[in-house]
Short mmCIF file of C-alpha atoms in Angstrom, two decimals:
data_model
loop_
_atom_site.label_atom_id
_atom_site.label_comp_id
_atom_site.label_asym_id
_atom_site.label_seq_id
_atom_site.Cartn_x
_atom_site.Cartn_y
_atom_site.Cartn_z
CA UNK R 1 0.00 0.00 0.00
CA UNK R 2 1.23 3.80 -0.75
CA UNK R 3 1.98 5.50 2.14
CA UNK R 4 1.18 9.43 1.96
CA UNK R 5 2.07 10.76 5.09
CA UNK R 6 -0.04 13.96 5.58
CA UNK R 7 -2.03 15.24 8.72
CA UNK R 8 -5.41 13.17 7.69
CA UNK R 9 -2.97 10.11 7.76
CA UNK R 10 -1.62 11.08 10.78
CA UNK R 11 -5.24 11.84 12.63
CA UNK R 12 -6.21 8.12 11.44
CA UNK R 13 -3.31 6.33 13.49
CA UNK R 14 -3.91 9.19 16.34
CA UNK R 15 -7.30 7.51 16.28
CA UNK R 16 -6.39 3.91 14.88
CA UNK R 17 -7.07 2.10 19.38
CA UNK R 18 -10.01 3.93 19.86
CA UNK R 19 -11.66 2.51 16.74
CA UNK R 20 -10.20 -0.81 17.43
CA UNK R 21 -11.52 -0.34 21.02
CA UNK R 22 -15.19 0.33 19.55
CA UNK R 23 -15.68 -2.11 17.36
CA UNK R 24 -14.40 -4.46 20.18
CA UNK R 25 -17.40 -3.24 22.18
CA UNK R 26 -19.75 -3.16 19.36
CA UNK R 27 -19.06 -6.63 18.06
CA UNK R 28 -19.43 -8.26 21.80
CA UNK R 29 -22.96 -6.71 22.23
CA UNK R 30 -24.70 -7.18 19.24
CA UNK R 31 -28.35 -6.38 18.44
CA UNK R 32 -30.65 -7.69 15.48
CA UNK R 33 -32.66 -5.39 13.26
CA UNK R 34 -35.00 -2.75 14.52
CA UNK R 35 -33.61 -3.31 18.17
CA UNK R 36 -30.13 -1.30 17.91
CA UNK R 37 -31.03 0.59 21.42
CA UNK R 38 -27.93 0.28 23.26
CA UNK R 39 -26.26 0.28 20.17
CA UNK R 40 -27.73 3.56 18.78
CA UNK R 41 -27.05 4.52 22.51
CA UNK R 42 -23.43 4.42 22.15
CA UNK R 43 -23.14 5.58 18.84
CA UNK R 44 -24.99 9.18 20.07
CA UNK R 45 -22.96 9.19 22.80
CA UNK R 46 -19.98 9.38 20.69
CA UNK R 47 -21.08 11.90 18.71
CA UNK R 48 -22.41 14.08 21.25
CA UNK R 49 -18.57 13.41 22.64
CA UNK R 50 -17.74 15.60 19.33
CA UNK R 51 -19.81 17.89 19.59
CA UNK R 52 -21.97 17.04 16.84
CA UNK R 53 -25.59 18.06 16.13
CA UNK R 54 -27.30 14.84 16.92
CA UNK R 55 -30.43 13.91 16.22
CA UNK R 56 -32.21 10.42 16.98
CA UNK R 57 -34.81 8.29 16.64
CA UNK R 58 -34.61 8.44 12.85
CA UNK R 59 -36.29 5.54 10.95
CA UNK R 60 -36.54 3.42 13.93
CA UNK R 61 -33.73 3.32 15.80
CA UNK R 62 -31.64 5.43 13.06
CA UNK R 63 -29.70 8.72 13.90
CA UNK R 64 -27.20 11.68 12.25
CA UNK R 65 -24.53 13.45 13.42
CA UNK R 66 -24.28 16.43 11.44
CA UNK R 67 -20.66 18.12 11.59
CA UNK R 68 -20.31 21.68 10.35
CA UNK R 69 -17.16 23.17 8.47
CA UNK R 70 -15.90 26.83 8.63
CA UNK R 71 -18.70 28.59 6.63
CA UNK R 72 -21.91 26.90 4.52
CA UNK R 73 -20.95 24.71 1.53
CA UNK R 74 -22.02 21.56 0.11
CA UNK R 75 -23.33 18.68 2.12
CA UNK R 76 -21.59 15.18 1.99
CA UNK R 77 -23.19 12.41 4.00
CA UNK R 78 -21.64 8.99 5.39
CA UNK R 79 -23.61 5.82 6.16
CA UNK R 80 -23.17 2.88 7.93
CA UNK R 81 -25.49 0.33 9.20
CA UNK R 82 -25.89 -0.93 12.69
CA UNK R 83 -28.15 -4.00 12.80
CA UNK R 84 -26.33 -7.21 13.48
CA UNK R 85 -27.75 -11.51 12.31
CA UNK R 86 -29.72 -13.59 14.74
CA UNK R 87 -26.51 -15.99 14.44
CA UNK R 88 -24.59 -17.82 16.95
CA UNK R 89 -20.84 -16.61 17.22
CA UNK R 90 -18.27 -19.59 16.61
CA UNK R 91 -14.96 -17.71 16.92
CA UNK R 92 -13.75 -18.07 19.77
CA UNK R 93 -12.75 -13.99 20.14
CA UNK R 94 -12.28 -12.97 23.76
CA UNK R 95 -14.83 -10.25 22.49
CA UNK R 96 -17.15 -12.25 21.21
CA UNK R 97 -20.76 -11.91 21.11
CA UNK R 98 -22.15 -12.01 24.70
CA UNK R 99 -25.53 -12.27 23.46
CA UNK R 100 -26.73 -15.64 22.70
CA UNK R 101 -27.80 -16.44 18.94
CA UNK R 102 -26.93 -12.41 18.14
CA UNK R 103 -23.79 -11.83 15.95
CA UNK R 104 -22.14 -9.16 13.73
CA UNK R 105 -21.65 -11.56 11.24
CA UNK R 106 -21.69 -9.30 8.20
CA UNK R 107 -19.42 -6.29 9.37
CA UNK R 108 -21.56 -4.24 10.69
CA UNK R 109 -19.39 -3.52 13.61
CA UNK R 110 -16.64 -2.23 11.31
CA UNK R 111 -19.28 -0.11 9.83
CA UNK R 112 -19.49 1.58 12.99
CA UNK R 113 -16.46 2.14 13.66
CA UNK R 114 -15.11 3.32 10.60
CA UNK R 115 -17.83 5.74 10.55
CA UNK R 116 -16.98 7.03 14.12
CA UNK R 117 -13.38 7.26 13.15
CA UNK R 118 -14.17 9.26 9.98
CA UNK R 119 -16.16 11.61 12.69
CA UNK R 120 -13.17 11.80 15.00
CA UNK R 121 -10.78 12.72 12.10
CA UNK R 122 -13.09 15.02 10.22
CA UNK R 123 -13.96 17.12 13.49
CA UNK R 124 -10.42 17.89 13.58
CA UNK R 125 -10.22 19.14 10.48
CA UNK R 126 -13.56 21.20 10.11
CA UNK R 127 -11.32 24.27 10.28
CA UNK R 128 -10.13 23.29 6.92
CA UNK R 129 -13.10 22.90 4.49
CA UNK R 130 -16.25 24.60 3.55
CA UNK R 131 -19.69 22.59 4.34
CA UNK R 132 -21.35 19.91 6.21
CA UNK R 133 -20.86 16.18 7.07
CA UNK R 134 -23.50 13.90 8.00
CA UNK R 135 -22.53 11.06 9.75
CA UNK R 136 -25.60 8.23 9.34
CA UNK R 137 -26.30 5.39 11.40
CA UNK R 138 -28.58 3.54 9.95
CA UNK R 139 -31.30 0.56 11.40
CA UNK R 140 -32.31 -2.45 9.90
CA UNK R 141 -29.91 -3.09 7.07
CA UNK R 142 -30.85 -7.21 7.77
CA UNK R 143 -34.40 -6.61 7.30
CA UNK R 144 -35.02 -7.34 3.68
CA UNK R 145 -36.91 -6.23 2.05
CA UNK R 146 -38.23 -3.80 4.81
CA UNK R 147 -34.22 -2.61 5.37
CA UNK R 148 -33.93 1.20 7.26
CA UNK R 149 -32.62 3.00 4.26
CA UNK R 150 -35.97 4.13 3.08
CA UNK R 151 -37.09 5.33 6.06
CA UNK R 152 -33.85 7.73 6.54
CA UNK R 153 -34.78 9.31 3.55
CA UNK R 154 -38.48 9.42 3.87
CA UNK R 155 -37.72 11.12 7.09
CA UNK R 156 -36.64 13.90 5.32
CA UNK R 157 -33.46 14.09 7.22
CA UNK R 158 -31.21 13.88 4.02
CA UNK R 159 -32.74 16.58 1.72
CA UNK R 160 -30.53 18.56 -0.10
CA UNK R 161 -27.32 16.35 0.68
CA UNK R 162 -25.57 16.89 -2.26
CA UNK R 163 -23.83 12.52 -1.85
CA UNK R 164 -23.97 10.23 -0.01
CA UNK R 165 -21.15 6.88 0.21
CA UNK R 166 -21.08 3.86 2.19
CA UNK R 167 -18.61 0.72 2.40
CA UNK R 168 -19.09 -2.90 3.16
CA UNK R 169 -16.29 -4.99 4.53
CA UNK R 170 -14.91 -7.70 1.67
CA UNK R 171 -14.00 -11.01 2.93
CA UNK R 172 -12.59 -11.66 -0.67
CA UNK R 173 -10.23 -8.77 -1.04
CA UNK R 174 -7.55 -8.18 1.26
CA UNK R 175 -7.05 -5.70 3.28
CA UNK R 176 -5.77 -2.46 1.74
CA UNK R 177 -7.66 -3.00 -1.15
CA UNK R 178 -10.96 -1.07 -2.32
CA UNK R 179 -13.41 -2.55 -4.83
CA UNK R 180 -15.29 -0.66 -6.46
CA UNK R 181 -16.81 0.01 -10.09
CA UNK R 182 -19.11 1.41 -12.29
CA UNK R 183 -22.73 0.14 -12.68
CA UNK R 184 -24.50 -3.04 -10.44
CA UNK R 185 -22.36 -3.46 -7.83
CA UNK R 186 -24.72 -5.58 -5.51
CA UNK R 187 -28.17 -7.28 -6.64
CA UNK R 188 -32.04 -6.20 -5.94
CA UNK R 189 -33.44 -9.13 -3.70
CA UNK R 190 -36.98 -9.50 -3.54
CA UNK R 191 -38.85 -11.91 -0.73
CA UNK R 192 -41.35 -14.12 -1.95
CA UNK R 193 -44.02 -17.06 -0.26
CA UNK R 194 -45.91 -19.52 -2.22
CA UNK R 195 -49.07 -21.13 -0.50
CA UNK R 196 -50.50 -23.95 -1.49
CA UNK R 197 -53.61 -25.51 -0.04
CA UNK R 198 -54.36 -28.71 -0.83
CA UNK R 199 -57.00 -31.16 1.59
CA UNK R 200 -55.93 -33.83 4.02
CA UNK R 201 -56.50 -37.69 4.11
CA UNK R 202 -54.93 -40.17 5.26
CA UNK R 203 -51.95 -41.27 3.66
CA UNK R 204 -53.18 -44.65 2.61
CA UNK R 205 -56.17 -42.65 0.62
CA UNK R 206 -54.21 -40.51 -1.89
CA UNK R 207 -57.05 -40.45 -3.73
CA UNK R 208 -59.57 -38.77 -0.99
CA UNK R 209 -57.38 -35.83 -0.45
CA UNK R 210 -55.43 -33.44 -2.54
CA UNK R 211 -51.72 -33.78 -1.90
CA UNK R 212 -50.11 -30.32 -1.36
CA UNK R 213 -46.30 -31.57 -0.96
CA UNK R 214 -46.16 -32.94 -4.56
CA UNK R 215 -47.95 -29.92 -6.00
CA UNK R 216 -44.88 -28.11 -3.72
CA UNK R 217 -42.13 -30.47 -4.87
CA UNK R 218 -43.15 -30.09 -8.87
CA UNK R 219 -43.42 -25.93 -8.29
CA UNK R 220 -39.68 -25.39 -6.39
CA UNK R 221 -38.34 -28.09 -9.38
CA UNK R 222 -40.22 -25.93 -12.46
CA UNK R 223 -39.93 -22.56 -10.95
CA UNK R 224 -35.91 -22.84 -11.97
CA UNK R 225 -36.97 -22.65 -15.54
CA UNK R 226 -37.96 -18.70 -14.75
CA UNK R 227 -34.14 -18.64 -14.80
CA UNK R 228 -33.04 -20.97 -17.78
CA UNK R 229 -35.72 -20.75 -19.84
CA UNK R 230 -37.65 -16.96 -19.11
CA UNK R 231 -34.99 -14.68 -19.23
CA UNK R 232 -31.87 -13.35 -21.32
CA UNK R 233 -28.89 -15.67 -20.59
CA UNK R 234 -27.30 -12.50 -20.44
CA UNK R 235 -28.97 -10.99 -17.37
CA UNK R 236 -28.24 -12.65 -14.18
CA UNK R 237 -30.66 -13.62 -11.99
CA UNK R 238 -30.77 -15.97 -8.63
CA UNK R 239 -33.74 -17.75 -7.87
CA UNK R 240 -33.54 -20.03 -4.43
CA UNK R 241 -35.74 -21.15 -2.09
CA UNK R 242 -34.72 -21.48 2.04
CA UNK R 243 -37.45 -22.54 3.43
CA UNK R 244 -40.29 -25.33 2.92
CA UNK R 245 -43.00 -26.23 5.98
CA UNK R 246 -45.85 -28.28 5.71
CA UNK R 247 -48.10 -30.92 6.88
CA UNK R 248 -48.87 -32.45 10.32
CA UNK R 249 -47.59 -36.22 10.66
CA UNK R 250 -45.88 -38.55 8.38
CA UNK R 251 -49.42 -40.61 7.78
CA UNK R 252 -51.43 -37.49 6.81
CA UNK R 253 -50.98 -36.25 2.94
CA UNK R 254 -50.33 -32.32 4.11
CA UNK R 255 -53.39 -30.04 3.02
CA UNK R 256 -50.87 -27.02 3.12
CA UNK R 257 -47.26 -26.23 2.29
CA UNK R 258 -45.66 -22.95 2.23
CA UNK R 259 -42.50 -22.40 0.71
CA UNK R 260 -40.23 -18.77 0.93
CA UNK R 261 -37.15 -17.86 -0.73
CA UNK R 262 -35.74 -14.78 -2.58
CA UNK R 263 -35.22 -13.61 -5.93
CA UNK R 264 -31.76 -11.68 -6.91
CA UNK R 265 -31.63 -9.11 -10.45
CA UNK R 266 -29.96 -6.23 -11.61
CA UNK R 267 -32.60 -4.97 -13.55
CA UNK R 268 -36.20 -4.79 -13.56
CA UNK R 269 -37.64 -6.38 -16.69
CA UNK R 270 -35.90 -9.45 -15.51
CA UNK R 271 -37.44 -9.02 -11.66
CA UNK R 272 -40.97 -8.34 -13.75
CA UNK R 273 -40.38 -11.84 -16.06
CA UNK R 274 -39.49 -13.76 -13.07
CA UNK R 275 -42.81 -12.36 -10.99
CA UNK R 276 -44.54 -13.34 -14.36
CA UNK R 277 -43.74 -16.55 -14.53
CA UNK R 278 -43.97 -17.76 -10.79
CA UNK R 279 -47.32 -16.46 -11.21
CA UNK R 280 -48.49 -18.63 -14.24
CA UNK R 281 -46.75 -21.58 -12.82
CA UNK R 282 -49.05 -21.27 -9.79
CA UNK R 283 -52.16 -21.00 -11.75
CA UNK R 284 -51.28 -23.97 -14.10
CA UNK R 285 -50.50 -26.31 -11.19
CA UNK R 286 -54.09 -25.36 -9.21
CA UNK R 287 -55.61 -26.80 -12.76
CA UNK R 288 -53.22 -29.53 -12.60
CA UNK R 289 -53.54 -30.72 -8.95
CA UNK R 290 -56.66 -29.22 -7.85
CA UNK R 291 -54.58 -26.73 -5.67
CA UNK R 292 -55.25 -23.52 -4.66
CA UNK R 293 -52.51 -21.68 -4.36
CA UNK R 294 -51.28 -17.69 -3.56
CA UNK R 295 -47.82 -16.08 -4.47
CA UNK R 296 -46.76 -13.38 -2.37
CA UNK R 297 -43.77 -11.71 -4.08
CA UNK R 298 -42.40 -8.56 -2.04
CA UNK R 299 -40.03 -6.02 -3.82
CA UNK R 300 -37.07 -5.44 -1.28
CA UNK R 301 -33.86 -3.64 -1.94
CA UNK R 302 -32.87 -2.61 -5.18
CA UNK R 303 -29.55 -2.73 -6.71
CA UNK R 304 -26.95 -0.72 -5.96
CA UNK R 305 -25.60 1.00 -9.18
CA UNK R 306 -22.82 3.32 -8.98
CA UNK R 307 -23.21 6.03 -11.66
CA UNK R 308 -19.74 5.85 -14.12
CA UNK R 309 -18.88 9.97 -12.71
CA UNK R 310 -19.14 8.95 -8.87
CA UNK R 311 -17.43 5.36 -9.14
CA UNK R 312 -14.31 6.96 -11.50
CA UNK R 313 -14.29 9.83 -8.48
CA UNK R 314 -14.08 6.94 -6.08
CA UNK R 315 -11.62 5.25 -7.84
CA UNK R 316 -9.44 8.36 -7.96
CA UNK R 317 -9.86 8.94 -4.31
CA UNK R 318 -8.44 5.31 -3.64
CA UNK R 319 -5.93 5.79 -5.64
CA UNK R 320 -4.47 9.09 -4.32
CA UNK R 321 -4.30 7.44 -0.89
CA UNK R 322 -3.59 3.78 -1.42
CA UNK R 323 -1.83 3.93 -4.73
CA UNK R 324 -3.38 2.08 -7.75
CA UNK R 325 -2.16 -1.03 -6.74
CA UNK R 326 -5.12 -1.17 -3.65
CA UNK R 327 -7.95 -0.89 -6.83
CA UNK R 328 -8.31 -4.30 -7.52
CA UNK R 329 -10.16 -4.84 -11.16
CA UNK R 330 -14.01 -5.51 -10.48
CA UNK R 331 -15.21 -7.07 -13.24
CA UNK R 332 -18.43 -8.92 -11.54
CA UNK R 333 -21.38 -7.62 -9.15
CA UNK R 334 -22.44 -9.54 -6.31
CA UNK R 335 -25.40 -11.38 -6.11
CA UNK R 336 -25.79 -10.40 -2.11
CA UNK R 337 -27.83 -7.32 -1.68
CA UNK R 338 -27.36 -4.28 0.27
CA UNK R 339 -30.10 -1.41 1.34
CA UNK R 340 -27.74 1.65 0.38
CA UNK R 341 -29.41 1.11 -2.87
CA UNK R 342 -32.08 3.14 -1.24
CA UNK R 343 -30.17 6.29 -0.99
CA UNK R 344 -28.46 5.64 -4.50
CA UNK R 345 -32.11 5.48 -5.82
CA UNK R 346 -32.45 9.18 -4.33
CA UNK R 347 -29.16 10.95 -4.43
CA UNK R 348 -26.00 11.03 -6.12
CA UNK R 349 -23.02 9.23 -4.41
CA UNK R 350 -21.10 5.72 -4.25
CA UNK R 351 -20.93 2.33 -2.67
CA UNK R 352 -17.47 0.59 -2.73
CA UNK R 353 -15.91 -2.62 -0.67
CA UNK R 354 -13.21 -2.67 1.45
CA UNK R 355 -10.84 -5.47 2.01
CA UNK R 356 -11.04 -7.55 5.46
CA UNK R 357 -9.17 -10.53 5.26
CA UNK R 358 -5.37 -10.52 6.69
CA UNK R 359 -2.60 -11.86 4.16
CA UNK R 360 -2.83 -16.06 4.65
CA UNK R 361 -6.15 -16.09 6.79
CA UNK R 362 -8.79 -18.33 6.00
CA UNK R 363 -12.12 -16.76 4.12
CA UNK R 364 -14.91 -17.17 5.56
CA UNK R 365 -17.86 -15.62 4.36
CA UNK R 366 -20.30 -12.91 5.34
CA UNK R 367 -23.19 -14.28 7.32
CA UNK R 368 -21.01 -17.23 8.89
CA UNK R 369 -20.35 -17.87 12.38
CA UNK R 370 -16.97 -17.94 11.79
CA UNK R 371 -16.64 -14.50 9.88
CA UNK R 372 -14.68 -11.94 11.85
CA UNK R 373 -13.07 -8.67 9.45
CA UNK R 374 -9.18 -8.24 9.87
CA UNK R 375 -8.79 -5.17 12.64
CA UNK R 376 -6.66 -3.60 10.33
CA UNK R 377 -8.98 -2.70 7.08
CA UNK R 378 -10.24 -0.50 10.09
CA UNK R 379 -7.89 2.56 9.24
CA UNK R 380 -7.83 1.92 6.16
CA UNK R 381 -11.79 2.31 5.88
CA UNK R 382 -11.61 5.48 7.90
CA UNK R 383 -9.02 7.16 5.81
CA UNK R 384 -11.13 6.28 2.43
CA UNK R 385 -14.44 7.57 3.98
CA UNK R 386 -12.70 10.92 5.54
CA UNK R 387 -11.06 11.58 1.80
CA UNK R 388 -13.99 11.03 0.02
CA UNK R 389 -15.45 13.69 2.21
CA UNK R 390 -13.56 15.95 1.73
CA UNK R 391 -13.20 15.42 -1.79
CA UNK R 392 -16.91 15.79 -2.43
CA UNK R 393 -17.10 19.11 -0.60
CA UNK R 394 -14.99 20.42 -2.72
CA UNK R 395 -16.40 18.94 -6.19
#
């Protein structure tokens, strides 16, 4: 990694243990969406520490920070997300989750405290630039497709914020590096429950009842051919389903099945063809079976979609830090979503990753009870979000 030695570098080592400190704290009490109390608690706390205008309560359990430069300018807003997975910790950290089945097990806790650290470094320099910074902490993120993005902004808090950028910790890069590009970045992912109703009888009757687990089995089987057969080879798309639950006892054919999974696209003819054809499928297999049968397809997130002018300006930031050899060449999206679509959807701004795996560790994927970011992508996230700041005040 460059090294450019200059007095934001310097404030982000001054600064370096008290993030480590925080996250430390953060990642051993962990809290699920919509119940970030203590955890919003802490984060105001900090702020207030700062000086900031604070103001809470936002979306849930959401709050800003709102730092203020030397005179009125334009206004650059950070985001991170606070929520953590209903997950039991396997790591073994001596600051490990002290809440049982509760874990940050997607970052979140380096979220935080990059965030906090880009607050502790910009405050010392608001005698240097023109504007405001809004530091967001945001509720929910988990809680697809009902994530806390769209309520900060239908609050109103964010009105007239000229950008907005966020950051999610990379198990797959290595720390040091930033990933980012232009276009999809991370997929929409929609929610979706099929109910079928079918009527009992006993198992040794088939022919008395009408057997909703085969109707069940045939949909999951030809609801894949939304993906091979509906839609341009070209566009990608993720169809899977988590979760199946029916019937009462192993002698009863089950009069009822319900069956929930999720739905990944980058664009929305391909989310609308998909809907489409779940739906038909449904209707044909009532005639078929005698079923009766309900889709319920929720639209969550959307994708996030860096605009080619704000990921190129994110790029360049990277690079004047980090050097180009920390800009590792995205060529793919992800098919994992993330809420900050919501603000992209609304205002300008950018979404990158950051590296969080150490040199020769072992990956282990977001959402895994093993996951746990390298402590030293920490700095590394605060100097990125503080220079993008600054950067974008002065565009």
């Amino acid at each position: 990694m460059t090294v450019k030695k200059d007095k934001l570098r310097e404030l982000v080592e001054k600064y370096a243990e008290r993030i480590r400190v925080l996250r430390r704290t953060i990642h051993a009490h962990p809290e699920t969406s919509n119940e970030e109390y203590q955890t919003a608690a802490l984060l105001a706390a900090e702020m207030k520490e700062l000086g900031l205008d604070v103001k809470t309560g936002i979306g849930g359990n959401g709050l800003i920070g709102t730092l203020h430069g030397r005179k009125p300018g334009r206004t650059v807003a950070l985001r991170a997300d606070m929520d953590a997975l209903s997950i039991s910790e396997a790591t073994e950290l001596p600051f490990a989750s002290r809440h049982a089945g509760k874990m940050h097990a997607c970052g979140h806790d380096g979220h935080m405290s990059i965030l906090m650290g880009a607050a502790h470094v910009l405050n010392e320099l608001r005698d240097t630039f023109d504007g405001d910074i809004i530091f967001v902490c945001q509720p929910a993120e988990e809680n697809s497709p009902h994530g806390g993005a769209k309520s900060i902004v239908a609050s109103g808090v964010l009105d007239g914020i000229d950008a907005i950028y966020g950051l999610h910790v990379w198990p797959t890069l290595p720390t040091g590096q930033i990933g980012v590009k232009a276009g999809p970045l991370m997929a929409a992912s929609d929610r979706l429950t099929v109910t079928i109703r079918g009527k009992a009888s006993h198992a040794a009757m088939p022919h008395k009842g009408i057997d909703a687990v085969v109707a069940a089995c045939r949909f999951v089987s030809a609801a894949q051919d939304s993906i091979s057969r509906k839609i341009n080879p070209l566009a990608p798309a993720v169809l899977t389903f988590g979760k199946i639950t029916g019937g009462t006892r192993y002698n009863i054919m089950a009069d009822e099945v319900v069956i929930e999974g999720t739905c990944r696209t980058y664009d929305k003819e391909t989310q609308a063809v998909i809907e489409g054809h779940l739906q038909n499928l449904i209707r044909g297999f009532d005639t078929i079976y005698g079923t009766e049968s309900e889709l319920a397809y929720e639209k969550g997130y959307g994708a996030v979609v860096n605009s080619a002018e704000q990921a190129a300006f994110a790029a360049a930031v990277a690079a004047e830090r980090f050097g180009e050899e920390a800009l590792p060449a995205i060529t793919e999206p992800a098919m994992t979503a993330e809420d900050f679509s919501g603000y992209l959807e609304v205002y300008d701004g950018a979404f990158f990753w950051l590296g969080a795996t150490a040199p020769g560790a072992v990956v282990y994927p977001l959402h895994n009870e093993r996951f746990s970011l390298d402590e030293d992508c920490l700095p590394v996230g605060v100097e990125m979000l503080s220079a993008l700041a600054l950067a974008a005040l002065k565009k």
